[in-house]
Tab-separated table of C-alpha atoms in Angstrom:
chain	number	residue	atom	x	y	z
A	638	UNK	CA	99.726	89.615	102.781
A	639	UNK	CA	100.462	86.030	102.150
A	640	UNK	CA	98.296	84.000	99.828
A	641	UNK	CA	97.234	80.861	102.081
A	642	UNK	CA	93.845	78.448	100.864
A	643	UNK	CA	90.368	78.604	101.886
A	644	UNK	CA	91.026	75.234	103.344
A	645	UNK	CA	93.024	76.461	105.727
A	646	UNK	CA	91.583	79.867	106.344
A	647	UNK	CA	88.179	78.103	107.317
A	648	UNK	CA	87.866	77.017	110.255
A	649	UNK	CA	83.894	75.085	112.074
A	650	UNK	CA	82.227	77.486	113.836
A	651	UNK	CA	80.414	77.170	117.244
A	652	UNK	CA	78.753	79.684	119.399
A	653	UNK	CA	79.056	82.137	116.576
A	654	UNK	CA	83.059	81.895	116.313
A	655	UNK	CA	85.263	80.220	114.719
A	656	UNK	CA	87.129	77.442	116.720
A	657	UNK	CA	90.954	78.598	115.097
A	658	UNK	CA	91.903	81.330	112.784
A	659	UNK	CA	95.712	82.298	110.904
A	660	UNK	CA	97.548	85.224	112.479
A	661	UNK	CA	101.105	86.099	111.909
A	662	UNK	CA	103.245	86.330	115.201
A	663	UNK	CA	106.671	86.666	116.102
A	664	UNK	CA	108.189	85.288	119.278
A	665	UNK	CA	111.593	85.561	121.240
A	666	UNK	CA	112.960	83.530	124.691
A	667	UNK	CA	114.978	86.523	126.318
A	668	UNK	CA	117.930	84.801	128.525
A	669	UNK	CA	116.503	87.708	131.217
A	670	UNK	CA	114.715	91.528	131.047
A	671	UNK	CA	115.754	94.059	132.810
A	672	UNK	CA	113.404	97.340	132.998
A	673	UNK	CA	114.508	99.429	130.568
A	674	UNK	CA	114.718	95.849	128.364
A	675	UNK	CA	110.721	95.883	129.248
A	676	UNK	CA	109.847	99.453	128.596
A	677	UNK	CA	111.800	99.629	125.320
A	678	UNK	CA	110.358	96.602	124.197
A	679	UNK	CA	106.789	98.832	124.739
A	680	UNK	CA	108.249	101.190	122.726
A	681	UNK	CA	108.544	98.577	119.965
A	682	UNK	CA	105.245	97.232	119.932
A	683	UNK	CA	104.307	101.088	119.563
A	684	UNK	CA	105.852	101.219	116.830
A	685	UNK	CA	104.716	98.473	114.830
A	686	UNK	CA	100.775	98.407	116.407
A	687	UNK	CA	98.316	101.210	115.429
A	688	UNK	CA	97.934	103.758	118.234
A	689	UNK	CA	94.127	102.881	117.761
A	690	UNK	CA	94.695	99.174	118.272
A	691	UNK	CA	96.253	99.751	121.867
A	692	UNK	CA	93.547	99.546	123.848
A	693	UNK	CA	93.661	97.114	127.039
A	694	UNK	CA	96.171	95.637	128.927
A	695	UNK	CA	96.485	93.049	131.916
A	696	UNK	CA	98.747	92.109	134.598
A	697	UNK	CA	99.150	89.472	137.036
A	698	UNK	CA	98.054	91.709	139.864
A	699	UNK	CA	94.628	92.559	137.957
A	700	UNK	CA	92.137	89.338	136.912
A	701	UNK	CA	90.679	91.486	134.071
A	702	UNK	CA	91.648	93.143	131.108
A	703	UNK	CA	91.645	97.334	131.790
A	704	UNK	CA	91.283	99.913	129.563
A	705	UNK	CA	94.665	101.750	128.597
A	706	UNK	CA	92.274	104.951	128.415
A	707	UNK	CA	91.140	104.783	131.479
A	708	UNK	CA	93.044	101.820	133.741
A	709	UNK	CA	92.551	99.900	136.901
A	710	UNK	CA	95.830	100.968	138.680
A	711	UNK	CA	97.822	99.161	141.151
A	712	UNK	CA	98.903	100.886	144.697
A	713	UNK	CA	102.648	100.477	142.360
A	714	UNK	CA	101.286	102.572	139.514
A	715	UNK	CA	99.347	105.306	141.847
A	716	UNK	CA	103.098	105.991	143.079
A	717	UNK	CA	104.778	105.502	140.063
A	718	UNK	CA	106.940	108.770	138.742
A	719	UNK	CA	105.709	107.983	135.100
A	720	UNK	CA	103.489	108.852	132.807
A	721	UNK	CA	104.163	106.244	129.872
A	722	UNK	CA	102.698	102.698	130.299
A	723	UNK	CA	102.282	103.383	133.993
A	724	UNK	CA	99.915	101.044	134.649
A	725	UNK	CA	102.538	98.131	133.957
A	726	UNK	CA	104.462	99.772	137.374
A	727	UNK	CA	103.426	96.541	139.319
A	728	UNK	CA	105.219	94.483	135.712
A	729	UNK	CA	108.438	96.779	136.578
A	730	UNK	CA	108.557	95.753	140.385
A	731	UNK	CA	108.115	92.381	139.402
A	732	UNK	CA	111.691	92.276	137.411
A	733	UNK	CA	113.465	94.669	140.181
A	734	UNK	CA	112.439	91.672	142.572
A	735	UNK	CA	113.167	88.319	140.252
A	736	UNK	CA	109.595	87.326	139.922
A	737	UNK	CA	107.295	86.031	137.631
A	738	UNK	CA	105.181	88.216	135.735
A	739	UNK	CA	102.586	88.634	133.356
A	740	UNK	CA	101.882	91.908	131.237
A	741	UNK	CA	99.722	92.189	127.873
A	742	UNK	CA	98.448	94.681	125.445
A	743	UNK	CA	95.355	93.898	123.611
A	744	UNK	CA	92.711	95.433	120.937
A	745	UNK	CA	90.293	93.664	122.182
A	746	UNK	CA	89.651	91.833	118.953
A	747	UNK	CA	88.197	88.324	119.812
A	748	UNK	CA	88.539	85.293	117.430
A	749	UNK	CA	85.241	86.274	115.492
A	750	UNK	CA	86.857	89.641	114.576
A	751	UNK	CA	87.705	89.833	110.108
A	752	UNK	CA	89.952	92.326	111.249
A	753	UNK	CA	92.616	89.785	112.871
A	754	UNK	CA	94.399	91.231	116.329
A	755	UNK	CA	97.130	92.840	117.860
A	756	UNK	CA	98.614	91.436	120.936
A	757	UNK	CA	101.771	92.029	123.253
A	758	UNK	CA	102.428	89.451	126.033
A	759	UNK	CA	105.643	89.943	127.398
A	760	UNK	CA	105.860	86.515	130.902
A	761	UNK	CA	108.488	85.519	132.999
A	762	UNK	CA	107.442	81.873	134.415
A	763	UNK	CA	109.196	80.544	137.556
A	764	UNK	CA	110.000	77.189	139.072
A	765	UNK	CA	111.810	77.619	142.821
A	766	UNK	CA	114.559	75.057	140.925
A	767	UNK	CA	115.032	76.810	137.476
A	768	UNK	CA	114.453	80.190	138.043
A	769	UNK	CA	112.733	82.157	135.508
A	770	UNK	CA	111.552	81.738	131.930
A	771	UNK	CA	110.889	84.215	129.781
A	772	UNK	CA	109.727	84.600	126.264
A	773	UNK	CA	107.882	87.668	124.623
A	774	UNK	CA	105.339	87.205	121.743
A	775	UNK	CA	103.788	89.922	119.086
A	776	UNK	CA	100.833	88.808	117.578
A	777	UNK	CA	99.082	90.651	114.287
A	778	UNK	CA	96.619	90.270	111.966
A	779	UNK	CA	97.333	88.226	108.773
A	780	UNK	CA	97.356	91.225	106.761
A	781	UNK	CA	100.126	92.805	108.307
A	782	UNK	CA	103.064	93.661	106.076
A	783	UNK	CA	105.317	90.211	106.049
A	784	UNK	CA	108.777	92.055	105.791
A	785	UNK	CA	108.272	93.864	108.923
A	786	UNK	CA	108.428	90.655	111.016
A	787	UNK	CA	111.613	90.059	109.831
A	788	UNK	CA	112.808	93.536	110.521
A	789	UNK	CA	111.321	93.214	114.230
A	790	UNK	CA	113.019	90.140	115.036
A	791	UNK	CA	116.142	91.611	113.662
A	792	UNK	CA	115.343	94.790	116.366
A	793	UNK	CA	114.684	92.588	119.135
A	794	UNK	CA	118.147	90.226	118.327
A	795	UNK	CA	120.322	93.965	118.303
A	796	UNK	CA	118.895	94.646	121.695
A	797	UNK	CA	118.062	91.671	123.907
A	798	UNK	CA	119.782	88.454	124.927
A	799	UNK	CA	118.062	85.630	123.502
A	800	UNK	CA	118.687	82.157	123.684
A	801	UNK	CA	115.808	81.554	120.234
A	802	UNK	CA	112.960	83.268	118.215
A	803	UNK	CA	110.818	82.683	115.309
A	804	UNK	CA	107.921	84.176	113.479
A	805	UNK	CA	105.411	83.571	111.114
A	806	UNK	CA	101.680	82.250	110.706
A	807	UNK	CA	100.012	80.578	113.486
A	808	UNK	CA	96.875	78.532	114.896
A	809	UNK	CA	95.446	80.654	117.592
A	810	UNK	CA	92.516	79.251	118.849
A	811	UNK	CA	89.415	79.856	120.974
A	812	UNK	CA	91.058	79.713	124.748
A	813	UNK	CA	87.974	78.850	126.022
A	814	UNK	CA	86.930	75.593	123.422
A	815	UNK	CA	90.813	74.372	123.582
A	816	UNK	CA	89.911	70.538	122.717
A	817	UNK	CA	87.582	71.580	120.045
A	818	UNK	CA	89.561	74.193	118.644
A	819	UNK	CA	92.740	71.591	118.377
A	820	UNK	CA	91.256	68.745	117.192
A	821	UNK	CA	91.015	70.511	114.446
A	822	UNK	CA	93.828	72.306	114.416
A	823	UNK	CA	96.055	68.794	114.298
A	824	UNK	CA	93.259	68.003	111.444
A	825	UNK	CA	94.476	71.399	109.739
A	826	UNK	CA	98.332	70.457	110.516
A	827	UNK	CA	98.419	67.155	108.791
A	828	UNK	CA	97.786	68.874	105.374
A	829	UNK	CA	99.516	72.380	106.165
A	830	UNK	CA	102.954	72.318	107.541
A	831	UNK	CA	104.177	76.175	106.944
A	832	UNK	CA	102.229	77.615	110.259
A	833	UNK	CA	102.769	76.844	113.820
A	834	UNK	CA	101.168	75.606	117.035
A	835	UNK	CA	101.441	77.490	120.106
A	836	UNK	CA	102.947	75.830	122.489
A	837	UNK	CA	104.093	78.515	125.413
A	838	UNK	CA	102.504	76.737	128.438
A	839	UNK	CA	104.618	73.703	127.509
A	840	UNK	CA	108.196	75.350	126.699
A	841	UNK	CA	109.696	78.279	127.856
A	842	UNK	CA	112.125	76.390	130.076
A	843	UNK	CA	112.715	74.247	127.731
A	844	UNK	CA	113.784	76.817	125.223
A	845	UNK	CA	117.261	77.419	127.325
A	846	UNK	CA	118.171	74.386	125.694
A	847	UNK	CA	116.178	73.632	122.531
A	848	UNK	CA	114.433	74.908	119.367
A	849	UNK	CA	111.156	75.360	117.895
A	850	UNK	CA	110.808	73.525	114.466
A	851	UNK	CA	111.640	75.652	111.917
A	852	UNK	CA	109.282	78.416	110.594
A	853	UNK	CA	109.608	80.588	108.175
A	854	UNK	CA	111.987	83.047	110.345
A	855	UNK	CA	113.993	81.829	112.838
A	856	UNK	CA	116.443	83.183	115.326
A	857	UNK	CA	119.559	81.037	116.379
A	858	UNK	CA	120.974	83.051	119.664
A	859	UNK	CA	124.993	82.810	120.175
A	860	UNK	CA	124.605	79.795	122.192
A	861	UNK	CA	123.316	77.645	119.318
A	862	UNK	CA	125.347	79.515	116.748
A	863	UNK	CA	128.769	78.846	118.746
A	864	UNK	CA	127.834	74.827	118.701
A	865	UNK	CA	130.554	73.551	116.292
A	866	UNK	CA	127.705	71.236	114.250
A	867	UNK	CA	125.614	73.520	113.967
A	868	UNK	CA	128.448	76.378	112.604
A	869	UNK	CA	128.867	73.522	110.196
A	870	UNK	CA	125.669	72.804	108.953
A	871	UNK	CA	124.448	76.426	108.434
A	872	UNK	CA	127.321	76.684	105.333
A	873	UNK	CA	124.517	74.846	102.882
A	874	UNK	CA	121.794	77.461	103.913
A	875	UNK	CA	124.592	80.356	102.791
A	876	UNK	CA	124.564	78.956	99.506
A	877	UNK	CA	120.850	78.544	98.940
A	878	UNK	CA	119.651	82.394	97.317
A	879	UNK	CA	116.432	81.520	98.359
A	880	UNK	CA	117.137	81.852	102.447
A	881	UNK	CA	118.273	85.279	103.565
A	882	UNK	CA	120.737	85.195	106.518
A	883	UNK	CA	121.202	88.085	108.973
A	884	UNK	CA	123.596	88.480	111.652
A	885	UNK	CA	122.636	90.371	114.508
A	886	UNK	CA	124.003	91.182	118.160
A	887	UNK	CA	122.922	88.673	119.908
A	888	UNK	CA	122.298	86.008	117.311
A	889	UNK	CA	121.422	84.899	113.480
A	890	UNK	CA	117.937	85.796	111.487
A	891	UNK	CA	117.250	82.635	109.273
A	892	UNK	CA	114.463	83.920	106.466
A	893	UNK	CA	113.232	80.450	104.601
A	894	UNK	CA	111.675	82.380	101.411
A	895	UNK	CA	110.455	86.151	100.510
A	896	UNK	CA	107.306	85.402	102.383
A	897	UNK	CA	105.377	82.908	103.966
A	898	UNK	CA	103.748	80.237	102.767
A	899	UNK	CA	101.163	77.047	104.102
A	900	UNK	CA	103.273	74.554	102.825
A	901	UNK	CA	100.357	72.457	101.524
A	902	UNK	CA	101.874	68.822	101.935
A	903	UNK	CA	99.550	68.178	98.551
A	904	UNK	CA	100.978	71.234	96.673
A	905	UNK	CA	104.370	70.821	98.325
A	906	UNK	CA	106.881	73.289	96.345
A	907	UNK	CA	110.313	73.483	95.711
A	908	UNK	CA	110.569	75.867	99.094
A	909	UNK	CA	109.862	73.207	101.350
A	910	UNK	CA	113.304	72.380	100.664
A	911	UNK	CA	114.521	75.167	102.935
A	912	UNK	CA	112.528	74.175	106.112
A	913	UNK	CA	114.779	70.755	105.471
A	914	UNK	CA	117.816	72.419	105.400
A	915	UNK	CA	116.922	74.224	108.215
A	916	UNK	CA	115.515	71.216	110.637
A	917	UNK	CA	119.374	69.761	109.265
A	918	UNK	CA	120.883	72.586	111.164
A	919	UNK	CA	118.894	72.234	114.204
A	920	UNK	CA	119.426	68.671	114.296
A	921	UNK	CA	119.638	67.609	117.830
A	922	UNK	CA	118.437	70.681	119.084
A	923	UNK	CA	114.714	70.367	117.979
A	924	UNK	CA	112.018	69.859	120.674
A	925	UNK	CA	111.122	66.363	122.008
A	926	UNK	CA	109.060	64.556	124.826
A	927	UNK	CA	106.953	67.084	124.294
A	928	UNK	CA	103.130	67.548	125.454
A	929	UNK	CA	100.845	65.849	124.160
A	930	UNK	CA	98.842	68.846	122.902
A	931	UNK	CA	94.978	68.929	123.414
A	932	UNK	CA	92.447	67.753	120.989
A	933	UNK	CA	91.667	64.164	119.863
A	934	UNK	CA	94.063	64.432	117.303
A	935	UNK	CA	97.171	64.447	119.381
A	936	UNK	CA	95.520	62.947	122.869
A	937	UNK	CA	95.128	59.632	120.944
A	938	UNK	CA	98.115	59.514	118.974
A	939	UNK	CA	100.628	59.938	121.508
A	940	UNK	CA	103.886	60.239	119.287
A	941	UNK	CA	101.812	63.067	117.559
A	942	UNK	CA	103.616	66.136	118.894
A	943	UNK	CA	106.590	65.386	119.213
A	944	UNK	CA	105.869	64.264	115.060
A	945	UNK	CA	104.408	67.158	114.310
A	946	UNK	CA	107.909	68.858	115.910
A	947	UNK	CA	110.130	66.878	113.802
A	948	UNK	CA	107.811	67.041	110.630
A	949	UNK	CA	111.009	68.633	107.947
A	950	UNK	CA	113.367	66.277	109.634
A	951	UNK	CA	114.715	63.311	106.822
A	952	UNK	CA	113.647	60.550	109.274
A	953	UNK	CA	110.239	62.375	109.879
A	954	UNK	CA	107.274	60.240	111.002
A	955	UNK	CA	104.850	63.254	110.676
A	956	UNK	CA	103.581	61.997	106.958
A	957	UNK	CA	105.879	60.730	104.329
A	958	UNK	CA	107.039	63.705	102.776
A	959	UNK	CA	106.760	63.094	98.648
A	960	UNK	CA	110.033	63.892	96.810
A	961	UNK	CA	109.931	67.187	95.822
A	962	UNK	CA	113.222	68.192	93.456
């Protein structure tokens, strides 16, 4: 379990929760899912989520959460020929038919909960002019053992087609107090630059295209890694010990440092130093124009996001970054 300050672990409370809270996650931008792509990607999450932790799940068809025990099941899932996951029948006929969907797995653990969560959402979003967008994010508890998000992202990048990925801590945040919960959040990101903002109402098309900042694990897919510049720049990360490189099917694991870390801008270590070399590689690719995100923070400093983005970059405007050697 990584080590991060109270500063950053606390977070205001209001109606008895807190507004934002650390979790670990891991997240990839498929290229497309086929069926069997969606089931064994259940299978996965099996794997790596306690069978007591699997508990609800939702669809687009159903506007509640069901119990996995005992589910709400579609006219698709009555008929289904399965017994494994078939509740997530209506998820199935969704891809056969080049739709969006939505399908989640949930313990039920809300924000308040010490013992962190476990999620699964696995969308496709669609625009009549773009097609779909997909992207599948694990979520865990910040307890969960570090190394095996690296090993699952390496799983994922053997089997699926992905144009990106990344993993480590993030914000998540009380849905249903957004502006509250990222006003402090931004508050939270001036000081700690080592855990990410969730940003997947804003990007998945974008992702076709571009890359999430760097976080302590990344995923290049074989698009990026085939761009001449970036073949390039990726030779001064293979001679850095600290940053373990793997190369899988469908694209390149970037690990910044054994585990992950805050990256307290006012205890910056020698590490950050990776995350630099890493935003040098992604150079060009990197996110812009986007949101703003909510919260007063970033509503009233317009430039804020896109900052926050581009916050290892050398010419970053996020806060001048002290020389760290």
């Amino acid at each position: 379990m990584p080590g991060f300050p109270a500063a950053l672990l606390r977070s205001r409370v209001v109606d008895d929760a807190p507004l934002n809270k650390i979790l670990l996650e891991v997240v990839i931008y498929p290229k497309r899912l086929t069926v069997d792509d969606f089931d064994w990607i259940l299978d996965v999450y099996e794997a790596v989520c306690p069978k007591s932790r699997i508990k609800l799940f939702k669809i687009a068809e159903l506007p509640f959460w069901s119990s996995v025990a005992d589910p709400v099941l579609t006219q698709a899932a009555r008929s289904a020929d399965r017994s494994n996951y078939r509740f997530f029948e209506a998820a199935r006929k969704r891809i056969r038919e080049g739709r969006g969907l939505e399908a989640q797995l949930w313990d039920g653990c809300e924000i308040d909960d010490d013992r962190g969560t476990f999620s699964l959402n696995i969308e496709a979003m669609k625009r009549r002019s773009l097609g779909l967008a997909w992207y599948v994010r694990f979520l865990f508890p910040l307890d969960f053992p570090v190394e095996q998000l690296t090993r699952l992202l390496r799983t994922l990048a053997d089997r699926i087609d992905i144009y990106s990925g990344h993993g480590g801590p993030v914000f998540a945040f009380a849905r249903d107090k957004k502006d509250e919960a990222f006003t402090e959040i931004y508050a939270k990101a001036r000081r700690f630059w080592g855990v990410d903002i969730d940003m997947l109402d804003l990007i998945p098309f974008r992702m076709r295209s571009e890359l999430k900042s760097p976080c302590w694990i990344n995923l290049l897919g074989t698009s990026f890694m085939d761009d001449a510049g970036v073949a390039a720049r990726i030779q001064d990360l293979r001679a850095d010990a600290d940053i373990a490189i793997f190369e899988q099917r469908f694209g390149t694991v970037f690990m910044l440092a054994a585990e992950p870390d805050s990256l307290d801008r006012n205890r910056l270590a020698r590490k950050v130093l990776a995350y630099q070399q890493m935003a040098k590689v992604m150079d060009g690719f990197v996110l812009s124009g986007v949101g703003p995100l909510a919260g007063d923070g970033f509503i009233s400093n317009a430039e804020s996001t896109d900052e926050w983005l581009h916050r290892f970059s050398i010419d970053s405007k996020w806060l001048t970054l002290p020389t760290v050697q």
